[in-house]
Amino acid sequence: MGWIKDAKMDMVTKEAQRALQEGRAVFTPKLNTPATHGGLSGSIPGWAEMIEAIEASGWVMAQWAVGNDKQGRPEAYPLFRRR
């Protein structure tokens, strides 16, 4: 992964672990689309890896919502519940 994707992965993983340590019942990060993603069909770089890392931390995705940022790029709002 590139350094930006690595930084996003590290941040979301640490936030997921902190939420568990704080005793949270749910965790709701925002996953944004990289500026370099050209809007083509296919996997959005980093999203699968971030979801896998969050679930490996002890969460299970329960719901998923997607919207667009002000540039029209997709943003995901997954809801994770404690495993």
Tab-separated table of C-alpha atoms in Angstrom:
chain	number	residue	atom	x	y	z
A	1	MET	CA	0.000	0.000	0.000
A	2	GLY	CA	1.008	3.599	-0.450
A	3	TRP	CA	1.825	5.813	2.487
A	4	ILE	CA	-1.570	7.569	2.425
A	5	LYS	CA	-3.455	4.260	2.423
A	6	ASP	CA	-1.156	3.013	5.199
A	7	ALA	CA	-1.879	6.141	7.260
A	8	LYS	CA	-5.646	5.723	6.775
A	9	MET	CA	-5.397	2.047	7.739
A	10	ASP	CA	-3.373	2.833	10.859
A	11	MET	CA	-5.771	5.596	11.916
A	12	VAL	CA	-8.983	3.596	11.472
A	13	THR	CA	-7.463	0.518	13.162
A	14	LYS	CA	-6.352	2.561	16.177
A	15	GLU	CA	-9.772	4.219	16.391
A	16	ALA	CA	-11.503	0.813	16.246
A	17	GLN	CA	-9.266	-0.564	18.995
A	18	ARG	CA	-9.776	2.547	21.143
A	19	ALA	CA	-13.558	2.266	20.759
A	20	LEU	CA	-13.383	-1.328	22.023
A	21	GLN	CA	-11.215	-0.305	24.975
A	22	GLU	CA	-13.707	2.449	25.831
A	23	GLY	CA	-16.493	-0.136	25.896
A	24	ARG	CA	-18.373	1.266	22.900
A	25	ALA	CA	-21.166	-0.905	21.502
A	26	VAL	CA	-20.816	0.498	17.967
A	27	PHE	CA	-18.068	1.981	15.801
A	28	THR	CA	-18.870	4.220	12.822
A	29	PRO	CA	-15.907	5.414	10.755
A	30	LYS	CA	-16.081	7.337	7.488
A	31	LEU	CA	-14.264	5.762	4.549
A	32	ASN	CA	-13.489	8.233	1.790
A	33	THR	CA	-12.479	7.638	-1.801
A	34	PRO	CA	-8.899	8.422	-2.779
A	35	ALA	CA	-8.590	11.512	-4.987
A	36	THR	CA	-6.832	9.360	-7.586
A	37	HIS	CA	-9.772	6.944	-7.972
A	38	GLY	CA	-11.210	7.803	-11.356
A	39	GLY	CA	-14.820	6.854	-10.687
A	40	LEU	CA	-14.486	3.611	-12.571
A	41	SER	CA	-16.218	0.439	-11.474
A	42	GLY	CA	-14.219	-1.843	-9.269
A	43	SER	CA	-12.717	-2.001	-5.823
A	44	ILE	CA	-12.089	1.303	-4.075
A	45	PRO	CA	-8.451	1.290	-2.951
A	46	GLY	CA	-8.082	0.657	0.758
A	47	TRP	CA	-11.729	0.096	1.697
A	48	ALA	CA	-11.602	-3.712	1.849
A	49	GLU	CA	-8.343	-3.581	3.792
A	50	MET	CA	-9.760	-1.093	6.308
A	51	ILE	CA	-12.927	-3.159	6.784
A	52	GLU	CA	-10.845	-6.311	7.297
A	53	ALA	CA	-8.623	-4.537	9.851
A	54	ILE	CA	-11.645	-3.207	11.769
A	55	GLU	CA	-13.250	-6.643	11.854
A	56	ALA	CA	-9.941	-8.209	12.959
A	57	SER	CA	-10.003	-5.763	15.888
A	58	GLY	CA	-13.239	-7.303	17.201
A	59	TRP	CA	-16.026	-5.620	15.244
A	60	VAL	CA	-18.585	-6.975	12.740
A	61	MET	CA	-20.157	-4.777	10.079
A	62	ALA	CA	-23.885	-4.468	10.717
A	63	GLN	CA	-24.978	-1.789	8.238
A	64	TRP	CA	-23.559	0.260	5.405
A	65	ALA	CA	-24.504	3.612	3.926
A	66	VAL	CA	-22.841	5.465	1.078
A	67	GLY	CA	-23.091	9.108	0.093
A	68	ASN	CA	-21.030	11.536	-1.954
A	69	ASP	CA	-18.567	14.180	-0.848
A	70	LYS	CA	-18.697	17.713	-2.277
A	71	GLN	CA	-16.662	16.565	-5.311
A	72	GLY	CA	-19.139	13.753	-5.980
A	73	ARG	CA	-16.805	10.958	-4.833
A	74	PRO	CA	-18.303	8.118	-2.784
A	75	GLU	CA	-17.944	8.096	0.998
A	76	ALA	CA	-18.951	5.070	3.033
A	77	TYR	CA	-20.381	5.114	6.525
A	78	PRO	CA	-20.205	1.549	7.839
A	79	LEU	CA	-21.721	0.699	11.217
A	80	PHE	CA	-19.828	-1.954	13.144
A	81	ARG	CA	-21.067	-3.729	16.268
A	82	ARG	CA	-18.992	-5.514	18.860
A	83	ARG	CA	-18.350	-9.141	17.997
